[in-house]
mmCIF file of C-alpha atoms and ligand atoms in Angstrom:
data_model
loop_
_atom_site.group_PDB
_atom_site.id
_atom_site.type_symbol
_atom_site.label_atom_id
_atom_site.label_comp_id
_atom_site.label_asym_id
_atom_site.label_seq_id
_atom_site.Cartn_x
_atom_site.Cartn_y
_atom_site.Cartn_z
ATOM 1 C CA MET A 283 -1.615 -2.357 61.137
ATOM 2 C CA ARG A 284 0.956 -5.028 61.857
ATOM 3 C CA GLU A 285 -1.168 -6.859 64.419
ATOM 4 C CA LYS A 286 -4.076 -7.066 61.995
ATOM 5 C CA GLN A 287 -1.888 -9.031 59.571
ATOM 6 C CA VAL A 288 -0.755 -11.579 62.146
ATOM 7 C CA LEU A 289 -3.932 -13.660 62.179
ATOM 8 C CA PRO A 290 -4.124 -14.199 58.399
ATOM 9 C CA VAL A 291 -0.423 -15.068 58.377
ATOM 10 C CA ILE A 292 -0.934 -17.662 61.104
ATOM 11 C CA VAL A 293 -3.979 -19.075 59.295
ATOM 12 C CA VAL A 294 -2.066 -19.335 56.024
ATOM 13 C CA GLY A 295 0.892 -20.875 57.823
ATOM 14 C CA LEU A 296 -1.246 -23.461 59.588
ATOM 15 C CA THR A 297 -3.101 -24.306 56.365
ATOM 16 C CA ALA A 298 0.158 -24.850 54.510
ATOM 17 C CA ALA A 299 1.444 -27.071 57.315
ATOM 18 C CA LEU A 300 -1.790 -29.078 57.300
ATOM 19 C CA VAL A 301 -1.641 -29.506 53.507
ATOM 20 C CA ALA A 302 1.960 -30.682 53.780
ATOM 21 C CA VAL A 303 1.059 -33.222 56.490
ATOM 22 C CA ILE A 304 -1.904 -34.538 54.496
ATOM 23 C CA ALA A 305 0.215 -34.716 51.334
ATOM 24 C CA LEU A 306 2.928 -36.707 53.090
ATOM 25 C CA TRP A 307 0.354 -38.965 54.723
ATOM 26 C CA THR A 308 -1.386 -39.552 51.379
ATOM 27 C CA LEU A 309 1.922 -40.219 49.630
ATOM 28 C CA ASP A 310 2.875 -42.685 52.310
ATOM 29 C CA ARG A 311 -0.477 -44.450 51.921
ATOM 30 C CA VAL A 312 -0.130 -44.555 48.129
ATOM 31 C CA ALA A 313 3.457 -45.704 48.150
ATOM 32 C CA GLY A 314 3.050 -48.146 51.004
ATOM 33 C CA PRO A 315 5.586 -48.232 53.785
ATOM 34 C CA ASP A 316 7.384 -51.262 52.316
ATOM 35 C CA GLN A 317 7.915 -49.816 48.849
ATOM 36 C CA ALA A 318 8.820 -46.272 49.710
ATOM 37 C CA ALA A 319 12.457 -45.398 49.275
ATOM 38 C CA SER A 320 13.224 -43.253 52.268
ATOM 39 C CA SER A 321 16.043 -40.841 52.705
ATOM 40 C CA GLN A 322 17.841 -40.655 56.042
ATOM 41 C CA ASP A 323 15.275 -38.328 57.559
ATOM 42 C CA GLY A 324 12.499 -40.777 56.643
ATOM 43 C CA SER A 325 10.869 -38.745 53.855
ATOM 44 C CA VAL A 326 9.928 -40.421 50.568
ATOM 45 C CA GLU A 327 12.157 -39.576 47.639
ATOM 46 C CA VAL A 328 10.092 -38.532 44.652
ATOM 47 C CA ILE A 329 11.734 -38.420 41.219
ATOM 48 C CA GLU A 330 10.103 -36.321 38.537
ATOM 49 C CA TRP A 331 10.591 -36.905 34.820
ATOM 50 C CA LYS A 332 9.459 -34.990 31.793
ATOM 51 C CA LEU A 333 8.309 -36.994 28.778
ATOM 52 C CA VAL A 334 8.108 -35.209 25.422
ATOM 53 C CA THR A 335 6.116 -36.638 22.534
ATOM 54 C CA THR A 336 5.914 -36.172 18.779
ATOM 55 C CA TRP A 337 2.096 -36.140 18.946
ATOM 56 C CA PRO A 338 -0.381 -33.325 19.418
ATOM 57 C CA LYS A 339 -1.428 -33.209 23.097
ATOM 58 C CA GLY A 340 -4.558 -35.263 23.722
ATOM 59 C CA LEU A 341 -4.406 -37.244 20.443
ATOM 60 C CA PRO A 342 -6.086 -40.640 21.026
ATOM 61 C CA GLY A 343 -4.194 -43.782 20.005
ATOM 62 C CA LEU A 344 -0.657 -42.546 19.344
ATOM 63 C CA GLY A 345 -0.935 -39.818 21.952
ATOM 64 C CA ALA A 346 -2.629 -42.087 24.509
ATOM 65 C CA ALA A 347 0.383 -44.421 24.653
ATOM 66 C CA PRO A 348 2.778 -42.042 26.465
ATOM 67 C CA GLU A 349 -0.039 -41.029 28.836
ATOM 68 C CA ASN A 350 -0.607 -44.717 29.615
ATOM 69 C CA PHE A 351 3.113 -45.284 30.115
ATOM 70 C CA ALA A 352 3.333 -42.362 32.545
ATOM 71 C CA ARG A 353 0.235 -43.464 34.450
ATOM 72 C CA ARG A 354 1.527 -47.038 34.773
ATOM 73 C CA VAL A 355 4.901 -45.884 36.076
ATOM 74 C CA ASN A 356 3.299 -43.448 38.500
ATOM 75 C CA GLU A 357 0.928 -46.108 39.845
ATOM 76 C CA ALA A 358 3.400 -48.983 39.995
ATOM 77 C CA SER A 359 6.012 -46.872 41.752
ATOM 78 C CA GLY A 360 3.515 -45.624 44.317
ATOM 79 C CA GLY A 361 4.222 -42.092 43.179
ATOM 80 C CA ARG A 362 7.987 -42.358 43.611
ATOM 81 C CA LEU A 363 8.633 -41.831 39.899
ATOM 82 C CA ARG A 364 6.298 -39.241 38.485
ATOM 83 C CA ILE A 365 6.287 -38.707 34.741
ATOM 84 C CA LYS A 366 4.649 -35.656 33.245
ATOM 85 C CA VAL A 367 3.757 -35.867 29.553
ATOM 86 C CA PHE A 368 4.169 -32.930 27.168
ATOM 87 C CA GLY A 369 2.638 -32.847 23.671
ATOM 88 C CA ALA A 370 4.417 -31.723 20.509
ATOM 89 C CA GLY A 371 5.471 -28.097 20.763
ATOM 90 C CA GLU A 372 4.983 -27.755 24.520
ATOM 91 C CA ILE A 373 8.690 -28.127 25.305
ATOM 92 C CA VAL A 374 10.105 -29.116 21.920
ATOM 93 C CA PRO A 375 8.523 -29.563 18.473
ATOM 94 C CA THR A 376 7.866 -33.005 16.952
ATOM 95 C CA PHE A 377 11.149 -33.449 15.134
ATOM 96 C CA GLU A 378 13.319 -32.449 18.136
ATOM 97 C CA VAL A 379 12.053 -35.062 20.588
ATOM 98 C CA PHE A 380 15.011 -37.432 20.123
ATOM 99 C CA ASP A 381 17.572 -34.653 20.640
ATOM 100 C CA ALA A 382 15.722 -33.438 23.738
ATOM 101 C CA VAL A 383 15.954 -36.897 25.315
ATOM 102 C CA SER A 384 19.550 -37.350 24.163
ATOM 103 C CA ARG A 385 20.582 -34.046 25.745
ATOM 104 C CA GLY A 386 18.545 -34.644 28.903
ATOM 105 C CA VAL A 387 16.195 -31.704 28.303
ATOM 106 C CA ALA A 388 13.560 -34.364 28.971
ATOM 107 C CA GLU A 389 14.243 -37.735 30.593
ATOM 108 C CA ALA A 390 11.879 -39.620 28.292
ATOM 109 C CA GLY A 391 10.100 -39.379 24.972
ATOM 110 C CA HIS A 392 7.537 -41.092 22.762
ATOM 111 C CA GLY A 393 7.479 -40.987 18.986
ATOM 112 C CA ALA A 394 8.436 -42.791 15.795
ATOM 113 C CA ALA A 395 12.041 -43.821 15.162
ATOM 114 C CA TYR A 396 11.922 -43.000 11.440
ATOM 115 C CA TYR A 397 11.545 -39.313 12.292
ATOM 116 C CA TRP A 398 15.290 -39.426 13.107
ATOM 117 C CA LYS A 399 16.412 -40.965 9.821
ATOM 118 C CA GLY A 400 18.339 -37.806 8.864
ATOM 119 C CA LYS A 401 20.583 -38.387 11.874
ATOM 120 C CA ILE A 402 20.271 -42.192 12.135
ATOM 121 C CA PRO A 403 19.458 -43.753 8.735
ATOM 122 C CA ALA A 404 18.899 -47.265 10.150
ATOM 123 C CA SER A 405 16.188 -45.946 12.493
ATOM 124 C CA VAL A 406 13.638 -46.674 9.767
ATOM 125 C CA PHE A 407 13.826 -50.384 10.621
ATOM 126 C CA TYR A 408 12.303 -49.514 13.985
ATOM 127 C CA THR A 409 9.178 -47.900 12.602
ATOM 128 C CA ALA A 410 8.359 -49.411 9.262
ATOM 129 C CA VAL A 411 9.932 -51.121 6.294
ATOM 130 C CA PRO A 412 7.896 -50.956 3.062
ATOM 131 C CA PHE A 413 6.490 -54.433 2.327
ATOM 132 C CA GLY A 414 8.106 -55.576 5.600
ATOM 133 C CA MET A 415 6.778 -57.181 8.752
ATOM 134 C CA THR A 416 3.408 -56.763 10.446
ATOM 135 C CA ALA A 417 3.044 -55.718 14.091
ATOM 136 C CA GLN A 418 2.872 -59.297 15.315
ATOM 137 C CA GLU A 419 5.934 -60.246 13.283
ATOM 138 C CA ALA A 420 7.962 -57.171 14.218
ATOM 139 C CA ASN A 421 7.232 -57.685 17.917
ATOM 140 C CA GLY A 422 8.533 -61.238 17.587
ATOM 141 C CA TRP A 423 11.717 -59.928 15.986
ATOM 142 C CA LEU A 424 12.208 -57.207 18.599
ATOM 143 C CA HIS A 425 11.664 -59.278 21.714
ATOM 144 C CA TYR A 426 12.713 -62.799 20.666
ATOM 145 C CA GLY A 427 14.706 -62.302 17.476
ATOM 146 C CA GLY A 428 17.489 -59.915 18.446
ATOM 147 C CA GLY A 429 15.871 -56.751 17.078
ATOM 148 C CA LEU A 430 15.774 -54.822 20.340
ATOM 149 C CA GLU A 431 19.461 -55.461 21.115
ATOM 150 C CA LEU A 432 20.415 -53.984 17.750
ATOM 151 C CA TRP A 433 18.135 -51.002 18.414
ATOM 152 C CA ARG A 434 19.930 -50.383 21.725
ATOM 153 C CA GLU A 435 23.252 -50.534 19.866
ATOM 154 C CA LEU A 436 21.942 -48.041 17.297
ATOM 155 C CA TYR A 437 20.887 -45.469 19.926
ATOM 156 C CA ALA A 438 23.759 -46.036 22.420
ATOM 157 C CA PRO A 439 26.049 -43.352 20.920
ATOM 158 C CA PHE A 440 23.305 -40.806 21.621
ATOM 159 C CA GLY A 441 22.794 -41.822 25.258
ATOM 160 C CA VAL A 442 19.250 -42.962 24.522
ATOM 161 C CA VAL A 443 17.678 -46.299 25.481
ATOM 162 C CA PRO A 444 14.777 -47.385 23.222
ATOM 163 C CA PHE A 445 11.798 -49.582 24.081
ATOM 164 C CA ALA A 446 9.073 -50.777 21.729
ATOM 165 C CA GLY A 447 6.398 -48.130 22.230
ATOM 166 C CA GLY A 448 3.328 -49.611 20.557
ATOM 167 C CA SER A 449 2.134 -50.417 17.080
ATOM 168 C CA THR A 450 -0.725 -49.233 14.925
ATOM 169 C CA GLY A 451 -1.043 -52.518 13.039
ATOM 170 C CA VAL A 452 -1.270 -52.363 9.244
ATOM 171 C CA GLN A 453 -1.934 -48.761 8.247
ATOM 172 C CA MET A 454 -3.976 -47.406 5.361
ATOM 173 C CA ALA A 455 -2.178 -46.303 2.174
ATOM 174 C CA GLY A 456 -3.660 -42.855 2.753
ATOM 175 C CA TRP A 457 -6.035 -40.163 1.512
ATOM 176 C CA PHE A 458 -5.667 -39.067 -2.097
ATOM 177 C CA ASN A 459 -7.303 -36.225 -3.955
ATOM 178 C CA ILE A 460 -6.825 -37.892 -7.297
ATOM 179 C CA ARG A 461 -7.933 -41.340 -8.370
ATOM 180 C CA LEU A 462 -5.010 -43.690 -8.993
ATOM 181 C CA ASN A 463 -5.365 -45.892 -12.046
ATOM 182 C CA SER A 464 -1.768 -46.712 -12.896
ATOM 183 C CA ARG A 465 1.795 -45.948 -11.829
ATOM 184 C CA ASP A 466 1.774 -42.923 -14.132
ATOM 185 C CA ASP A 467 -0.620 -41.198 -11.721
ATOM 186 C CA LEU A 468 2.146 -41.069 -9.098
ATOM 187 C CA GLU A 469 4.154 -38.678 -11.281
ATOM 188 C CA GLY A 470 4.544 -35.329 -9.528
ATOM 189 C CA LEU A 471 2.072 -36.250 -6.784
ATOM 190 C CA LYS A 472 2.856 -34.361 -3.564
ATOM 191 C CA MET A 473 2.290 -36.615 -0.575
ATOM 192 C CA ARG A 474 2.972 -36.416 3.142
ATOM 193 C CA ILE A 475 4.769 -39.710 3.631
ATOM 194 C CA PRO A 476 7.723 -40.022 6.046
ATOM 195 C CA GLY A 477 10.524 -42.508 6.551
ATOM 196 C CA LEU A 478 12.022 -44.829 3.999
ATOM 197 C CA ALA A 479 8.638 -44.884 2.257
ATOM 198 C CA GLY A 480 9.142 -41.219 1.391
ATOM 199 C CA GLU A 481 12.243 -42.143 -0.580
ATOM 200 C CA VAL A 482 10.349 -44.994 -2.206
ATOM 201 C CA PHE A 483 7.579 -42.611 -3.172
ATOM 202 C CA ASP A 484 10.111 -40.172 -4.682
ATOM 203 C CA ALA A 485 11.758 -42.983 -6.633
ATOM 204 C CA ALA A 486 8.358 -43.997 -8.002
ATOM 205 C CA GLY A 487 7.863 -40.511 -9.469
ATOM 206 C CA GLY A 488 6.084 -38.771 -6.595
ATOM 207 C CA SER A 489 7.249 -36.026 -4.286
ATOM 208 C CA ALA A 490 7.378 -36.861 -0.568
ATOM 209 C CA VAL A 491 6.790 -34.055 1.918
ATOM 210 C CA ARG A 492 7.707 -34.135 5.604
ATOM 211 C CA ILE A 493 4.891 -32.690 7.737
ATOM 212 C CA ALA A 494 4.084 -33.245 11.442
ATOM 213 C CA GLY A 495 0.687 -34.616 12.432
ATOM 214 C CA GLY A 496 -0.576 -31.292 13.679
ATOM 215 C CA GLU A 497 -0.299 -29.756 10.199
ATOM 216 C CA VAL A 498 -1.518 -32.454 7.828
ATOM 217 C CA TYR A 499 -5.171 -31.343 7.792
ATOM 218 C CA THR A 500 -4.397 -27.777 6.745
ATOM 219 C CA SER A 501 -1.801 -28.954 4.210
ATOM 220 C CA MET A 502 -4.435 -31.100 2.506
ATOM 221 C CA GLN A 503 -7.097 -28.434 2.768
ATOM 222 C CA THR A 504 -4.944 -25.752 1.164
ATOM 223 C CA GLY A 505 -3.557 -28.028 -1.552
ATOM 224 C CA VAL A 506 0.048 -27.908 -0.286
ATOM 225 C CA ILE A 507 -0.146 -31.689 -0.717
ATOM 226 C CA ASP A 508 -2.330 -33.948 -2.907
ATOM 227 C CA ALA A 509 -2.207 -36.949 -0.625
ATOM 228 C CA VAL A 510 -1.433 -37.872 2.948
ATOM 229 C CA GLU A 511 -0.751 -41.019 4.849
ATOM 230 C CA TRP A 512 -1.266 -40.669 8.582
ATOM 231 C CA VAL A 513 -2.304 -43.918 10.272
ATOM 232 C CA GLY A 514 -5.659 -45.602 9.756
ATOM 233 C CA PRO A 515 -9.373 -45.049 10.396
ATOM 234 C CA TYR A 516 -8.975 -44.384 14.145
ATOM 235 C CA ASN A 517 -6.368 -41.615 14.119
ATOM 236 C CA ASP A 518 -7.221 -40.337 10.625
ATOM 237 C CA ARG A 519 -10.767 -39.648 11.790
ATOM 238 C CA THR A 520 -9.389 -37.807 14.834
ATOM 239 C CA LEU A 521 -7.518 -35.443 12.519
ATOM 240 C CA GLY A 522 -10.602 -35.031 10.297
ATOM 241 C CA LEU A 523 -8.824 -36.272 7.172
ATOM 242 C CA MET A 524 -12.094 -37.590 5.682
ATOM 243 C CA GLU A 525 -13.060 -33.929 5.275
ATOM 244 C CA VAL A 526 -10.041 -33.063 3.117
ATOM 245 C CA GLY A 527 -9.304 -36.312 1.228
ATOM 246 C CA ASP A 528 -11.474 -37.768 -1.567
ATOM 247 C CA TYR A 529 -10.316 -41.387 -1.761
ATOM 248 C CA TYR A 530 -9.120 -43.599 1.052
ATOM 249 C CA TYR A 531 -6.684 -46.179 -0.343
ATOM 250 C CA TYR A 532 -5.503 -49.431 1.239
ATOM 251 C CA PRO A 533 -3.425 -51.267 2.329
ATOM 252 C CA GLY A 534 -0.491 -49.535 4.006
ATOM 253 C CA TRP A 535 2.294 -51.092 1.923
ATOM 254 C CA HIS A 536 4.656 -48.533 3.461
ATOM 255 C CA GLU A 537 3.786 -49.141 7.114
ATOM 256 C CA PRO A 538 2.518 -52.706 7.450
ATOM 257 C CA GLY A 539 3.078 -52.681 11.198
ATOM 258 C CA ALA A 540 4.246 -49.232 12.188
ATOM 259 C CA MET A 541 6.047 -49.418 15.509
ATOM 260 C CA LEU A 542 6.396 -46.516 17.874
ATOM 261 C CA GLU A 543 9.087 -46.000 20.471
ATOM 262 C CA THR A 544 9.383 -45.064 24.117
ATOM 263 C CA ILE A 545 12.841 -43.583 24.610
ATOM 264 C CA VAL A 546 14.649 -42.854 27.840
ATOM 265 C CA ASN A 547 17.808 -40.877 28.565
ATOM 266 C CA ALA A 548 20.418 -43.518 29.444
ATOM 267 C CA GLU A 549 21.891 -41.597 32.400
ATOM 268 C CA ALA A 550 18.471 -40.831 33.868
ATOM 269 C CA LEU A 551 17.521 -44.507 33.611
ATOM 270 C CA ALA A 552 20.782 -45.709 35.175
ATOM 271 C CA ALA A 553 20.347 -43.232 38.040
ATOM 272 C CA LEU A 554 17.056 -44.832 39.109
ATOM 273 C CA PRO A 555 16.943 -47.437 41.889
ATOM 274 C CA GLU A 556 16.759 -50.932 40.371
ATOM 275 C CA ASP A 557 13.104 -51.465 41.207
ATOM 276 C CA LEU A 558 12.126 -48.244 39.418
ATOM 277 C CA GLN A 559 14.195 -49.277 36.385
ATOM 278 C CA ALA A 560 12.212 -52.514 36.348
ATOM 279 C CA ILE A 561 8.961 -50.564 36.575
ATOM 280 C CA VAL A 562 9.983 -48.447 33.570
ATOM 281 C CA ARG A 563 10.747 -51.615 31.567
ATOM 282 C CA VAL A 564 7.499 -53.327 32.506
ATOM 283 C CA ALA A 565 5.392 -50.210 31.892
ATOM 284 C CA ALA A 566 6.992 -49.761 28.452
ATOM 285 C CA ARG A 567 6.265 -53.380 27.544
ATOM 286 C CA ALA A 568 2.658 -53.103 28.736
ATOM 287 C CA THR A 569 2.182 -49.869 26.794
ATOM 288 C CA ASN A 570 3.551 -51.524 23.666
ATOM 289 C CA THR A 571 0.939 -54.271 23.818
ATOM 290 C CA ASP A 572 -1.840 -51.960 24.863
ATOM 291 C CA MET A 573 -1.485 -49.659 21.866
ATOM 292 C CA LEU A 574 -2.011 -52.472 19.375
ATOM 293 C CA ASP A 575 -5.134 -53.543 21.284
ATOM 294 C CA ASP A 576 -6.414 -49.961 21.212
ATOM 295 C CA PHE A 577 -5.809 -49.645 17.464
ATOM 296 C CA THR A 578 -7.319 -53.038 16.674
ATOM 297 C CA ALA A 579 -10.543 -52.134 18.467
ATOM 298 C CA ASN A 580 -10.805 -48.525 17.380
ATOM 299 C CA ASN A 581 -9.657 -48.890 13.771
ATOM 300 C CA SER A 582 -12.489 -51.385 13.286
ATOM 301 C CA GLU A 583 -14.972 -49.074 14.984
ATOM 302 C CA SER A 584 -13.830 -45.960 13.143
ATOM 303 C CA LEU A 585 -13.933 -47.675 9.742
ATOM 304 C CA GLN A 586 -17.650 -48.325 10.259
ATOM 305 C CA ILE A 587 -18.166 -44.667 11.169
ATOM 306 C CA LEU A 588 -16.255 -43.480 8.082
ATOM 307 C CA LEU A 589 -18.379 -45.750 5.875
ATOM 308 C CA THR A 590 -21.756 -44.976 7.405
ATOM 309 C CA GLU A 591 -21.481 -41.347 8.488
ATOM 310 C CA PHE A 592 -19.035 -39.914 5.972
ATOM 311 C CA ASP A 593 -19.602 -42.126 2.907
ATOM 312 C CA THR A 594 -15.850 -42.497 2.631
ATOM 313 C CA GLU A 595 -14.816 -44.129 -0.634
ATOM 314 C CA VAL A 596 -12.422 -46.926 0.307
ATOM 315 C CA LEU A 597 -10.357 -48.348 -2.556
ATOM 316 C CA PRO A 598 -7.483 -50.818 -3.028
ATOM 317 C CA LEU A 599 -4.291 -49.500 -4.620
ATOM 318 C CA PRO A 600 -4.163 -50.853 -8.198
ATOM 319 C CA ASP A 601 -1.656 -53.681 -8.759
ATOM 320 C CA ASP A 602 0.352 -51.550 -11.177
ATOM 321 C CA VAL A 603 0.825 -48.846 -8.521
ATOM 322 C CA MET A 604 1.742 -51.461 -5.931
ATOM 323 C CA ASP A 605 4.248 -53.079 -8.321
ATOM 324 C CA ALA A 606 5.895 -49.695 -8.964
ATOM 325 C CA LEU A 607 6.155 -48.991 -5.236
ATOM 326 C CA TYR A 608 7.598 -52.445 -4.561
ATOM 327 C CA GLU A 609 10.231 -52.016 -7.265
ATOM 328 C CA SER A 610 11.198 -48.612 -5.861
ATOM 329 C CA SER A 611 11.289 -49.976 -2.314
ATOM 330 C CA GLN A 612 13.897 -52.561 -3.307
ATOM 331 C CA VAL A 613 16.100 -49.806 -4.729
ATOM 332 C CA ALA A 614 15.651 -47.595 -1.627
ATOM 333 C CA ILE A 615 16.413 -50.409 0.827
ATOM 334 C CA GLU A 616 19.508 -51.425 -1.114
ATOM 335 C CA ALA A 617 20.774 -47.840 -1.152
ATOM 336 C CA LEU A 618 20.221 -47.506 2.602
ATOM 337 C CA VAL A 619 21.972 -50.783 3.398
ATOM 338 C CA ASN A 620 24.952 -50.034 1.146
ATOM 339 C CA ALA A 621 25.470 -46.586 2.635
ATOM 340 C CA ASP A 622 25.461 -47.508 6.317
ATOM 341 C CA PRO A 623 27.200 -50.500 7.981
ATOM 342 C CA LEU A 624 24.830 -50.560 10.939
ATOM 343 C CA ALA A 625 21.840 -50.468 8.594
ATOM 344 C CA LYS A 626 23.380 -53.461 6.812
ATOM 345 C CA LYS A 627 23.721 -55.379 10.065
ATOM 346 C CA ILE A 628 20.168 -54.563 11.177
ATOM 347 C CA ALA A 629 18.770 -55.337 7.714
ATOM 348 C CA ALA A 630 20.411 -58.773 7.768
ATOM 349 C CA SER A 631 18.709 -59.566 11.082
ATOM 350 C CA TYR A 632 15.377 -58.014 10.043
ATOM 351 C CA PHE A 633 15.053 -59.742 6.672
ATOM 352 C CA ALA A 634 16.270 -63.130 7.945
ATOM 353 C CA PHE A 635 13.568 -63.028 10.600
ATOM 354 C CA ALA A 636 10.997 -61.670 8.125
ATOM 355 C CA GLU A 637 11.578 -64.540 5.712
ATOM 356 C CA LYS A 638 11.252 -67.207 8.403
ATOM 357 C CA VAL A 639 8.093 -65.700 9.859
ATOM 358 C CA ARG A 640 6.617 -65.247 6.381
ATOM 359 C CA THR A 641 7.025 -68.954 5.774
ATOM 360 C CA TYR A 642 5.328 -69.792 9.051
ATOM 361 C CA HIS A 643 2.563 -67.225 8.557
ATOM 362 C CA GLU A 644 1.842 -68.674 5.138
ATOM 363 C CA ILE A 645 0.478 -71.780 6.866
ATOM 364 C CA SER A 646 -0.901 -69.990 9.949
ATOM 365 C CA GLU A 647 -2.159 -66.378 9.666
ATOM 366 C CA ARG A 648 -2.638 -66.297 5.914
ATOM 367 C CA ALA A 649 -4.046 -69.806 5.652
ATOM 368 C CA TYR A 650 -6.503 -69.027 8.422
ATOM 369 C CA PHE A 651 -7.604 -65.713 6.842
ATOM 370 C CA ASN A 652 -8.125 -67.519 3.563
ATOM 371 C CA VAL A 653 -10.297 -70.210 5.042
ATOM 372 C CA ARG A 654 -12.269 -67.719 7.117
ATOM 373 C CA ASN A 655 -12.882 -65.544 4.078
ATOM 374 C CA ARG A 656 -14.059 -68.553 2.089
ATOM 375 C CA LEU A 657 -16.537 -69.717 4.717
ATOM 376 C CA LEU A 658 -17.923 -66.464 6.159
ATOM 377 C CA PRO A 659 -20.087 -63.987 4.217
ATOM 378 C CA PRO A 660 -17.942 -61.583 2.150
ATOM 379 C CA VAL A 661 -17.129 -58.222 3.725
ATOM 380 C CA SER A 662 -18.104 -55.096 1.870
ATOM 381 C CA LEU A 663 -16.705 -51.600 2.092
ATOM 382 C CA THR A 664 -19.796 -49.604 1.214
ATOM 383 C CA ALA A 665 -22.167 -47.679 3.465
ATOM 384 C CA GLU A 666 -25.111 -50.036 2.851
ATOM 385 C CA SER A 667 -23.290 -53.140 3.947
ATOM 386 C CA ALA A 668 -21.863 -51.463 7.020
ATOM 387 C CA GLU A 669 -25.230 -50.337 8.328
HETATM 388 CA CA1 CA B 84 1.844 -43.528 8.961
#
């Protein structure tokens, strides 16, 4: 009996050895002999990271960003730093991503800073400020206006290093199952709306509810909420919100340039060789830019599909509703700034930059949009015009 088992054992042993040789050879080819960090015995050191996200696994747009980040790092490092991405709930649920990275349960994460506002009130400045800056403006503040340094200061006590992790551009105000005619219609309205905007919505008479992306469809369908803001045509269509919401209101006063974040455990980052740290930084920056490109292209495409295939009724928020939300936003921002010294410091930087860029954009972006709108045929938001 024993002898009969010898041959299969040898075959299995040889196969395993061959696989190992091929794997090492392939790795060497991928990494390149010049780039590969070798230990004393000459083997390539491979570092593996886990990246947890706040998004359902496989979600386009928001969920594509961490996948892109991981792929870029893997490719640029020649396989020396391998990042595996986990969707919401696979290791930790949506609202525990920051803690997981802080504690080193995962080395990296991707999500939205305002999800952590219970722990870090000033984090809202790093996702969205109601009636605040657009994506283009916020990126200017982050990378050339001191915003990122303040973000690093904000997260330092938690051992987390933040990077800009993409932007959706201006969002939609959301899907509503009642028609809004005046500010009175906000009274008692239950809406999924996170961040500082949730407090604004409460102050304006509504009732903000905190729900993760994976649950918004069912919450609308079952009437747990009357309204939901998620992102815009691209990601809203992915979640099927046109099937559960009657009216699609614009614009996203609450998230005029919602930023996302790529976060890294500070010790894990510091432990990397310097070239891999640089690769992480460059990949994060590339992912940040790439997400806005993705949303710009696919929001435009998905809007046409919503208009033509789903007859979505797209409406502007009435001025009276917008005025009420603006008034409430001023109260909410003031309360936040007065309650937290770091929020005050970040707000001073944010609003100083916002005011300067608003002045410039008055004679650049806005002036150009105005002239383009005057000269080109008017756009229409009905099915007929979109076809
Ligand atoms: Ca949103």
